Every structure is written in C-alpha cells, then in structure tokens.
mmCIF file of C-alpha atoms in Angstrom:
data_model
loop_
_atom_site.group_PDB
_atom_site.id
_atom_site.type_symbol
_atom_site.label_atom_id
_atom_site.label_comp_id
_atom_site.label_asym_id
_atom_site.label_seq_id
_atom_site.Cartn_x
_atom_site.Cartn_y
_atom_site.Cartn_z
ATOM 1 C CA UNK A 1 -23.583 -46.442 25.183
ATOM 2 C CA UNK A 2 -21.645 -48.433 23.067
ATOM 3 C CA UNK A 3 -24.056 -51.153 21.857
ATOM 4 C CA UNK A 4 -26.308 -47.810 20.961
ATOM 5 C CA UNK A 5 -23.349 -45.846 19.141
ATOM 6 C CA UNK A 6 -22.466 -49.282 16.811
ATOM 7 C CA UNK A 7 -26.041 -49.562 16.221
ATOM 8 C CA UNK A 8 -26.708 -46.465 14.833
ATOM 9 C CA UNK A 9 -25.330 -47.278 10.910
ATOM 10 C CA UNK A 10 -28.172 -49.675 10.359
ATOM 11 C CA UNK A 11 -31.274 -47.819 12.102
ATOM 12 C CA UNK A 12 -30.131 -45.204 9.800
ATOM 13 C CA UNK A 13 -30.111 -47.070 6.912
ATOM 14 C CA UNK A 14 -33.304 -48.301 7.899
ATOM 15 C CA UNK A 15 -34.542 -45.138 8.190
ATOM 16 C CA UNK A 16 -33.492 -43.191 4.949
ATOM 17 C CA UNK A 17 -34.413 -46.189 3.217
ATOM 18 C CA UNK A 18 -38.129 -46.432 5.097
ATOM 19 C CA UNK A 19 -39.334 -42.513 4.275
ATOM 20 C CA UNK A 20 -37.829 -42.696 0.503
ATOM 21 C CA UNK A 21 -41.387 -41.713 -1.302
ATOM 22 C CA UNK A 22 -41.093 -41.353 -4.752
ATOM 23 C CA UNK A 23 -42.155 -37.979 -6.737
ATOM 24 C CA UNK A 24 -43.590 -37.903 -9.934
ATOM 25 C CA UNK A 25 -41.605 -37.459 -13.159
ATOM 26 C CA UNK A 26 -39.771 -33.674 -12.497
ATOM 27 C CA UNK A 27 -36.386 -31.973 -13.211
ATOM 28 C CA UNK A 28 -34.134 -32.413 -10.208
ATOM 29 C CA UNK A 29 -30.826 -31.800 -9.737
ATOM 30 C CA UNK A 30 -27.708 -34.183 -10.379
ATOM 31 C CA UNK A 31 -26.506 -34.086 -7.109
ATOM 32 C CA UNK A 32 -27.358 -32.729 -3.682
ATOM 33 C CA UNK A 33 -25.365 -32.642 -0.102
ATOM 34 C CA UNK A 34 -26.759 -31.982 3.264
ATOM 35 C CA UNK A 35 -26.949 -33.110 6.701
ATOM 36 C CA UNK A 36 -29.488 -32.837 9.491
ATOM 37 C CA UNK A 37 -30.274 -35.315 12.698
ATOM 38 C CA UNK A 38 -32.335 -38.313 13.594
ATOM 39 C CA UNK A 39 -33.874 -39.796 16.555
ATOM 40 C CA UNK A 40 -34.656 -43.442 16.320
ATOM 41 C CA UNK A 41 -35.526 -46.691 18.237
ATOM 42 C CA UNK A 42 -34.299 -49.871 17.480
ATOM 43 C CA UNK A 43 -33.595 -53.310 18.882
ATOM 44 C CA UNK A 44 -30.173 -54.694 19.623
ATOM 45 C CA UNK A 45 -30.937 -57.418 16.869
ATOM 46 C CA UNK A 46 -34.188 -58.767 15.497
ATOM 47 C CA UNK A 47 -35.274 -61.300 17.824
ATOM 48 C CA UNK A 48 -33.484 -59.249 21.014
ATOM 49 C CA UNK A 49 -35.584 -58.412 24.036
ATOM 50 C CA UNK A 50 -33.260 -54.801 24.421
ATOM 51 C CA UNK A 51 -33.550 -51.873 22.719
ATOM 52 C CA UNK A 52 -32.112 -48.712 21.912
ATOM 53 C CA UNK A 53 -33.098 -44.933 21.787
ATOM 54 C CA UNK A 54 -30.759 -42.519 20.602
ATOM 55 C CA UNK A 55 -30.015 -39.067 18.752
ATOM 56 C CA UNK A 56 -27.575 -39.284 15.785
ATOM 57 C CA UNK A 57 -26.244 -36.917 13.394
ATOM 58 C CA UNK A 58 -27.834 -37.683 9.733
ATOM 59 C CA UNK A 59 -25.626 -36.684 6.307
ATOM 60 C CA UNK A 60 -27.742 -36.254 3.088
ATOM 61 C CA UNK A 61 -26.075 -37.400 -0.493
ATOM 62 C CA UNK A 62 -28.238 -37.662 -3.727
ATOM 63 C CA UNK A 63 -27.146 -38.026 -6.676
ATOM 64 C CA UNK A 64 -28.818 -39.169 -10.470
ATOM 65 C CA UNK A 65 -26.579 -40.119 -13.025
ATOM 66 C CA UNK A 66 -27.858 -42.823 -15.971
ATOM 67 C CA UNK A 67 -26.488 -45.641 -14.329
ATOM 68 C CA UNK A 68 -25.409 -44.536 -11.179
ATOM 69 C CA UNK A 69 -28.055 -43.649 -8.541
ATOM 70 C CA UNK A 70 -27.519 -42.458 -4.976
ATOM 71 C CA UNK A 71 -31.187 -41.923 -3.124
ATOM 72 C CA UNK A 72 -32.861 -42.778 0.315
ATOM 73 C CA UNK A 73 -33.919 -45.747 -1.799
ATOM 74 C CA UNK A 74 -29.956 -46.769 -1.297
ATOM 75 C CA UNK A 75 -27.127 -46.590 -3.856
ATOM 76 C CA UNK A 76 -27.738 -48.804 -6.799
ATOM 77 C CA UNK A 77 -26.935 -49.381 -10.538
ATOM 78 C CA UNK A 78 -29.612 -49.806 -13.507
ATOM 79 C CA UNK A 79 -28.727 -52.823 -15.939
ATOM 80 C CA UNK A 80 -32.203 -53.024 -17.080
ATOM 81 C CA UNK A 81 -35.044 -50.405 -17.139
ATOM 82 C CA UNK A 82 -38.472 -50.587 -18.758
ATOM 83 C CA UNK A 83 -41.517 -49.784 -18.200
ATOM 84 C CA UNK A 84 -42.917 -52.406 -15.864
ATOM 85 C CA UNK A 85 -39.505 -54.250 -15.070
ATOM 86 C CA UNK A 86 -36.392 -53.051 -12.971
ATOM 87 C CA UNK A 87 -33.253 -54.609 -12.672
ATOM 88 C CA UNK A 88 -30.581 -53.372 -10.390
ATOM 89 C CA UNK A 89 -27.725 -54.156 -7.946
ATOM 90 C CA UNK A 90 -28.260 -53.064 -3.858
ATOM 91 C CA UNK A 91 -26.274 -52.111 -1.420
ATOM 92 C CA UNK A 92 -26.843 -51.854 2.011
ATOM 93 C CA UNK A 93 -24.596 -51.886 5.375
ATOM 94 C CA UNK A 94 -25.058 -52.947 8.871
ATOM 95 C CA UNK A 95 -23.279 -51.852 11.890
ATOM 96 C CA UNK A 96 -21.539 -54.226 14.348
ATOM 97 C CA UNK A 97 -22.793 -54.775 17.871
ATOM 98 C CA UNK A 98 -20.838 -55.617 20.862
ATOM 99 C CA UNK A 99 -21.637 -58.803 23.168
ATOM 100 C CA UNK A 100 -20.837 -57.535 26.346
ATOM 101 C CA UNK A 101 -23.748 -54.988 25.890
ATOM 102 C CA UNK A 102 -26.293 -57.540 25.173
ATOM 103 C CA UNK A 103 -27.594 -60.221 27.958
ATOM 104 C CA UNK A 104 -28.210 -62.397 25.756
ATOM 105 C CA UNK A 105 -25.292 -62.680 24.246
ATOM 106 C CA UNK A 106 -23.024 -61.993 27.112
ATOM 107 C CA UNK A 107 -19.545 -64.365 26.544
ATOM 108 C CA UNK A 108 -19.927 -64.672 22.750
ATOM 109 C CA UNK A 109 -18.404 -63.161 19.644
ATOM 110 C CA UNK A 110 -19.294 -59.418 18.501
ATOM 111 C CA UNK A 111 -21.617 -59.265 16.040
ATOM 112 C CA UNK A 112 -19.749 -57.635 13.245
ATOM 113 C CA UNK A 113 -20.345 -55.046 11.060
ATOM 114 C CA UNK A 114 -21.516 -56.225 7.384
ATOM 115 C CA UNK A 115 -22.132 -55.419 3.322
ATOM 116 C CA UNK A 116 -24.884 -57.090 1.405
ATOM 117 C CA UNK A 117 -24.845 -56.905 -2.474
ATOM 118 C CA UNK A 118 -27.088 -58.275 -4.836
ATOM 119 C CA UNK A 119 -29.739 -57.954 -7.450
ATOM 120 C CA UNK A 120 -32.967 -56.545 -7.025
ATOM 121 C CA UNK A 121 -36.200 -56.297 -9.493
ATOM 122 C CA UNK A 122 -38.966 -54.221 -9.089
ATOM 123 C CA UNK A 123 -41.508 -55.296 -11.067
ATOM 124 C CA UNK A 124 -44.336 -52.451 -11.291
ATOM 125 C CA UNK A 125 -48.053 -53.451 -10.950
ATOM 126 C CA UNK A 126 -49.893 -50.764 -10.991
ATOM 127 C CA UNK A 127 -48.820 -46.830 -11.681
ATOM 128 C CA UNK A 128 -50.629 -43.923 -11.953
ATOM 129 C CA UNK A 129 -50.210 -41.708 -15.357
ATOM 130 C CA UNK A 130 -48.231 -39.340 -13.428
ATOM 131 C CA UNK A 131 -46.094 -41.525 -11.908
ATOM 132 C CA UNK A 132 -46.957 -39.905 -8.459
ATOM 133 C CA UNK A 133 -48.360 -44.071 -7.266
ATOM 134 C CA UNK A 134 -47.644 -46.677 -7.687
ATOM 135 C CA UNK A 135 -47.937 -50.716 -6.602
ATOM 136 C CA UNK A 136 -44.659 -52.826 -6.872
ATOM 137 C CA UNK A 137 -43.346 -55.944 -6.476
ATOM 138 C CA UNK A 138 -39.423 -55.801 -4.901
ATOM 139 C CA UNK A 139 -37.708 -58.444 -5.421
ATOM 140 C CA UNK A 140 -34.146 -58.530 -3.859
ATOM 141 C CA UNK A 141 -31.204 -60.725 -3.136
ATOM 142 C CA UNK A 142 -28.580 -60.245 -1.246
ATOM 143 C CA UNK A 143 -25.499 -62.135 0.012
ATOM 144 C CA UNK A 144 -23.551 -60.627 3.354
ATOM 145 C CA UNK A 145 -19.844 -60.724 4.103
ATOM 146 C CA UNK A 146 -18.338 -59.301 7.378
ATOM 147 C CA UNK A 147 -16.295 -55.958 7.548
ATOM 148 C CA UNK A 148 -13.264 -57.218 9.592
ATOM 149 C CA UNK A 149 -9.646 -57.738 9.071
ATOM 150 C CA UNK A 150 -10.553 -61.856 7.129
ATOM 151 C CA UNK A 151 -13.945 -61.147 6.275
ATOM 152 C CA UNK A 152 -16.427 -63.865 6.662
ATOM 153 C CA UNK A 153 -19.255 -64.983 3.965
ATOM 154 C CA UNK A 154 -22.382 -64.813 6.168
ATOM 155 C CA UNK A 155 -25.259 -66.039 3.678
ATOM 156 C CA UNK A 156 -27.661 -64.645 2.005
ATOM 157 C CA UNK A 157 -31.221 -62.803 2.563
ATOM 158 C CA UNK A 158 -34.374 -62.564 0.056
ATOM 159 C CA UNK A 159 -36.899 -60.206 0.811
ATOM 160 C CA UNK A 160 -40.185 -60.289 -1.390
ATOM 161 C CA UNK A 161 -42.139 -57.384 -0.626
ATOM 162 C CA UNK A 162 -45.159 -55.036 -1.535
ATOM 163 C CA UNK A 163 -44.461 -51.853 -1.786
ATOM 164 C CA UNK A 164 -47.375 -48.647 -2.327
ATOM 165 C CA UNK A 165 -46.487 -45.496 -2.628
ATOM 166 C CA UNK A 166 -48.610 -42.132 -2.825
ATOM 167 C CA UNK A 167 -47.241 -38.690 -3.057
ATOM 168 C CA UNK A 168 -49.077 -35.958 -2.431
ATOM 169 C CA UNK A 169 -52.029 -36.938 0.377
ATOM 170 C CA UNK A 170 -55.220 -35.835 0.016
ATOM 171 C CA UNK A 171 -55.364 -32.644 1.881
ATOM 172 C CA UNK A 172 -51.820 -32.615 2.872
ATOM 173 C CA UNK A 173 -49.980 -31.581 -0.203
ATOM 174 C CA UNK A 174 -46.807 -32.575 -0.397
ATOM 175 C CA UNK A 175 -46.612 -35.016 1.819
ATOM 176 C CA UNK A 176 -45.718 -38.724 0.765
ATOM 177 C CA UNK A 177 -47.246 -42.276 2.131
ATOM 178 C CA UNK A 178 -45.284 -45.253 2.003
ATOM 179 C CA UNK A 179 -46.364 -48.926 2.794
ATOM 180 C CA UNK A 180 -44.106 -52.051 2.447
ATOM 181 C CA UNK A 181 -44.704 -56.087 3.791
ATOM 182 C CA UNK A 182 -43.705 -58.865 2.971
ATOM 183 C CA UNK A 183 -41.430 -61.983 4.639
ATOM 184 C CA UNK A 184 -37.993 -62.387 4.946
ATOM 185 C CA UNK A 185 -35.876 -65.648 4.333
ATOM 186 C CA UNK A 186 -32.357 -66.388 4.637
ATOM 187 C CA UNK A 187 -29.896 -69.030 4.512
ATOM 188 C CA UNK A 188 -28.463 -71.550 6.578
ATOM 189 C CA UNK A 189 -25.017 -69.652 7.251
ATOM 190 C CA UNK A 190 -27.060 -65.879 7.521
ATOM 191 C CA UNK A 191 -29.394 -67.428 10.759
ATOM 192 C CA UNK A 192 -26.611 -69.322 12.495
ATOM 193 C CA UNK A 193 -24.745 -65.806 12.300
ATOM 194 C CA UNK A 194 -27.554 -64.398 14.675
ATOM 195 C CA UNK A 195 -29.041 -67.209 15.991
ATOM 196 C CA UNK A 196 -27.022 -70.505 16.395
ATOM 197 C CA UNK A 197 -24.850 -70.976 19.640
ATOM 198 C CA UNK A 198 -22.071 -72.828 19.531
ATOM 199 C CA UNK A 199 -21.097 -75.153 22.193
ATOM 200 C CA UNK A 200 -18.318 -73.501 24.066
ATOM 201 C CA UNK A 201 -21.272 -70.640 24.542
ATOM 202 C CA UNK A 202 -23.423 -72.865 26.151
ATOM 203 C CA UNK A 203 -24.441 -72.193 29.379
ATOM 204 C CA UNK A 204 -27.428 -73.266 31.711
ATOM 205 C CA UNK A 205 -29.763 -70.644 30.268
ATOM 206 C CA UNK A 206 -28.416 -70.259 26.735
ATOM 207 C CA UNK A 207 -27.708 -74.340 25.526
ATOM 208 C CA UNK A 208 -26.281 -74.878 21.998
ATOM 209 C CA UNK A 209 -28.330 -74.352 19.223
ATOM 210 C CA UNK A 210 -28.024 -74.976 15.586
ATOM 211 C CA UNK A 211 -29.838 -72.587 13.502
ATOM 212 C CA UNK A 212 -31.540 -73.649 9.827
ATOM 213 C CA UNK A 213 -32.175 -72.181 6.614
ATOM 214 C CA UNK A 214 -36.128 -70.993 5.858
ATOM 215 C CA UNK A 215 -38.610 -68.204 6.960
ATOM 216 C CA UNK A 216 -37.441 -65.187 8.777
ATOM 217 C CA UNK A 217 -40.736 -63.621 9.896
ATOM 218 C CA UNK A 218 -42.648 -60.728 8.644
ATOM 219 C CA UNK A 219 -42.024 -57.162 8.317
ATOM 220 C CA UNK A 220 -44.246 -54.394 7.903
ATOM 221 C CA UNK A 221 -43.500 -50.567 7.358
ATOM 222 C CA UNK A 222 -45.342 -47.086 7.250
ATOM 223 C CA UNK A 223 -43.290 -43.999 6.717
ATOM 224 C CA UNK A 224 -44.418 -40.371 5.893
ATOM 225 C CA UNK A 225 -41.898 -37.594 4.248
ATOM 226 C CA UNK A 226 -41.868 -34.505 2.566
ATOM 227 C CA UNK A 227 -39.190 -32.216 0.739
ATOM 228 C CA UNK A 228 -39.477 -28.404 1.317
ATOM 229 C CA UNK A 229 -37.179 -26.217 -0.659
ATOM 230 C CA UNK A 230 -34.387 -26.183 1.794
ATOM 231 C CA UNK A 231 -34.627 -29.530 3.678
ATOM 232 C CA UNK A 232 -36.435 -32.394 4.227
ATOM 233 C CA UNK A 233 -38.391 -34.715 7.019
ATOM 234 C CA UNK A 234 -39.028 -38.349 7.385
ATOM 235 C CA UNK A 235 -40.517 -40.541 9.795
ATOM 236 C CA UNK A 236 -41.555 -44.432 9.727
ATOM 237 C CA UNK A 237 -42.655 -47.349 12.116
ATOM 238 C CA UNK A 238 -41.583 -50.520 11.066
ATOM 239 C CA UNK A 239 -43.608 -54.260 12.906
ATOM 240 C CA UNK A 240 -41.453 -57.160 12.687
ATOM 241 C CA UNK A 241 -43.552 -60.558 13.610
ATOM 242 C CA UNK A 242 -41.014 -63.309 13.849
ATOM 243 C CA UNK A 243 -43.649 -66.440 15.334
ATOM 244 C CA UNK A 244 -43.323 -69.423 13.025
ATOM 245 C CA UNK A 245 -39.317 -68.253 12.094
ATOM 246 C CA UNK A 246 -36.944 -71.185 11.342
ATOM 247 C CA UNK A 247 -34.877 -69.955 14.343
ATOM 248 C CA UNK A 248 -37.948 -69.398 17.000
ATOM 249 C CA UNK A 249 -36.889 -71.739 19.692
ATOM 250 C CA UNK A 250 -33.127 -70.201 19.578
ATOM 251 C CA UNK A 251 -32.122 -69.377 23.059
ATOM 252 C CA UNK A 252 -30.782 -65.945 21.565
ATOM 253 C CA UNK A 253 -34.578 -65.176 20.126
ATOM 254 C CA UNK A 254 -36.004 -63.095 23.200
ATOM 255 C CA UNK A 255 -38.935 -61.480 21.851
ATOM 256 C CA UNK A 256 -40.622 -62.472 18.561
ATOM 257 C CA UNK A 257 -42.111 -59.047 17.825
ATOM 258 C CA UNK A 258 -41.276 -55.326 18.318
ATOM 259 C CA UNK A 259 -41.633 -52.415 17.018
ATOM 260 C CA UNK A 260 -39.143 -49.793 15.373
ATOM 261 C CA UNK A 261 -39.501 -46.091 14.255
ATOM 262 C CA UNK A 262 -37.284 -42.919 13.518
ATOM 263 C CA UNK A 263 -37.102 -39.575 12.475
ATOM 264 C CA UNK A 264 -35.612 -37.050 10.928
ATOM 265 C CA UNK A 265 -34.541 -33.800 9.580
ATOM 266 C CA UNK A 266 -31.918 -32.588 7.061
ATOM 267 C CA UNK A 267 -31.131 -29.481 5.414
ATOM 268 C CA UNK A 268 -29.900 -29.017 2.129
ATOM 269 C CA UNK A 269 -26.065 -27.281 2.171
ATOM 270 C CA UNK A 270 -25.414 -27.473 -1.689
ATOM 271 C CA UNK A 271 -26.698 -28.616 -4.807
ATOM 272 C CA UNK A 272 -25.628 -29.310 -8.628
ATOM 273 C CA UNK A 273 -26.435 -26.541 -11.478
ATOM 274 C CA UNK A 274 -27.018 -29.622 -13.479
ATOM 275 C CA UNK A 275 -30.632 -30.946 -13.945
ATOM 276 C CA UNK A 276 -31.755 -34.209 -15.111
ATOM 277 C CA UNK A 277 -35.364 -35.505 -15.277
ATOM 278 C CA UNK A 278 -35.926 -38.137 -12.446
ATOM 279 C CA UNK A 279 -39.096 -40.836 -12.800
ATOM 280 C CA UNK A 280 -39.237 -43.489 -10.382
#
C-alpha cells in the first residue's frame, strides 16, 4: 500500500498530461476548478518487474492567462509564441517510492520524490486551418532535483517526440485522439539515480553497477478525451520499450517493456466569468 499511495503523484501526472487534446481556437474561460477520480496502472519504476493498480482522487485546475498557463498539458510559461515555433518553460513532478516495497531494491535508498524544469519547443509541422490538428515536434529539456530536506541535483532528461493530435473523430464528435513517440535520453547522474548500485548494495543477485549517460528507450502513447459541459473524461495507454537502453544490463532493470494506462473523470465545481480566446 505504500509503494502504491507514493506512486500515485506521477501516474497522475502522466495521466492528465497523456489525454490533454487540444480544441480548436474558442472562447474559454480564465480559470476553472474541479475534481473527479482516476484509476490507473503503473510500474514501480521504468525498468521494474512490479506494478501497481490503484483508485485515486483527481483535482482539476485550468487556468489561461498571457503568460501564465495551467492545462493537462502541465503548467508552463510562454517566452516565445509564433506561428510555427513555441518556446516555453515545463514543469513536472514525480512522487517518491519506498525500497522496502520493491524486491528489487530491497536494502537501498528511497527513491525520492522530484521537480524537473526546463525549456521546451514545440515546433508545429503541420496544422489544420482550424487549428482542430495538428503534427508537432516537442522538444523538451529538463533537469531534476530531489524534494528532501538537502535536495540533490539528479541530471537531466530530453525527450524528442511526435506528437498528432485530432479533435473531433469522425463519427464520434467530440471526442479527441492523441498520439505521441519518440526516445528518451538522460544523463549520467539521472540513470545512476535509478539504475546504478552502489557497492555497499551489492549482494549475490543485485552486484554493483555503474550506470552511463545515453538512450533511455522508447515511449509510445494513445489517449482519448472529451469535455462535456459539466465534466470531463480521459483515458490513455502508454508502451515503454527499453531493449538497447544505456542501463539494460543493470541488475535493477527487471523487465524492459510494459505497459501503462489510466482513467478518469472530473467534474467541473466552478469557473471564471472571464473569457479569453484559447488556440493551441
């Protein structure tokens, strides 16, 4: 229970951020609150042979300002905006994980919670004339520091990715498609976080290992969503392939594939008067 209560920060994340489908250009308002529930299925850690299935209250928080932006595309700021070319800063959190509930891990550190920050551009490829698809390019880069009492600079992680989106499906109006893939790499200091064992962990069936910068595997996502008038629904799988990873042969890499999904429901409690046009 407790490996699948600290887990359930980043499967949401994961999940709000998976089934964010983009609308086409239309007056929405400033800000919205709400909350609602998910169900979701994740692994301990990507590369762990355990997973975890659980039911988790889900808050709701929108909110588009001119800089500011608050979304299930994450919280960012807009330095740059044109037509073709994004630039932004990310945010994104991860929840800790605790040893003793993971075999693999049993004797070593926690994993602890952590904040990434960085820049991201989107560079668009292909858009519709109403804005309702669209082909892009994501670029982001972010570098990870624990959330302890002295916390610890963990690396960094880039994430190339394609990214399609398509709102309303033929013959399901209303509903929204969205595809991402791409690989993931990540410094020398971000895989020994996850990966490396130190030497006073060794043991018989888990010997040291040094973990090295490079690829991270693959990672490929569906996710479907639509917003009624009062609340909204999301759901997404998500493949993660990671054969030919720097970090493969770690002792602490006990499957090199799985798949993740979620979903889930909120209702909207309370919304601005305000209204501002929203694009992509």
């Amino acid at each position: 229970m407790r490996t699948i209560v600290k887990t359930t920060g980043a499967a949401l994340a994961t999940l709000l951020v998976a089934t964010s489908a983009v609308q086409a250009a239309e007056e929405r308002p400033l800000w919205e609150i709400g909350a609602g529930v998910a169900a979701l299925s994740f692994p301990a850690y990507r590369g762990s042979d355990q997973s975890n299935n659980f039911l988790m209250p889900v808050p709701h928080f929108s909110y588009h300002g001119d800089f500011l932006k608050a979304d299930r595309q994450g919280i960012r700021g807009s330095f740059f905006d044109s037509d073709r070319l994004d630039l932004t800063v990310s945010m994104a959190l991860s929840a800790p994980a605790s040893s003793e509930d993971i075999t693999a891990r049993k004797g070593m550190s926690d994993l602890k919670g952590s904040f990434e920050i960085g820049p991201q551009v989107d560079v668009t490829l292909w858009r519709s004339e109403n804005r309702a698809r669209f082909v892009k390019l994501l670029l982001p880069l972010r570098t990870a520091i624990t959330l302890e009492g002295s916390p610890k600079d963990i690396g960094w992680v880039f994430h190339p990715k394609l990214n399609m989106d398509i709102t309303d499906l033929p013959g399901m109006p209303g509903w929204n498609l969205g595809m991402l893939a791409g690989p993931l790499f990540g410094d020398k200091r971000q895989h020994a976080y996850y990966y490396s064992v130190d030497t006073q962990y060794a043991t018989p069936d888990r010997p040291a290992y040094e973990a090295k910068a490079g690829y991270a595997g693959m990672q490929y996502l569906v996710a479907f969503s639509k917003r009624f008038p009062k609340y909204w629904i999301g759901s997404f799988l998500r493949y993660d392939n990671m054969s030919g990873a720097t970090f493969e042969d770690s002792p602490l890499m006990r499957k090199k594939d799985y798949v993740a999904g979620g979903i889930a429901i909120t209702w909207i409690l309370g919304e601005s008067s305000t209204r501002v046009m929203v694009n992509d």
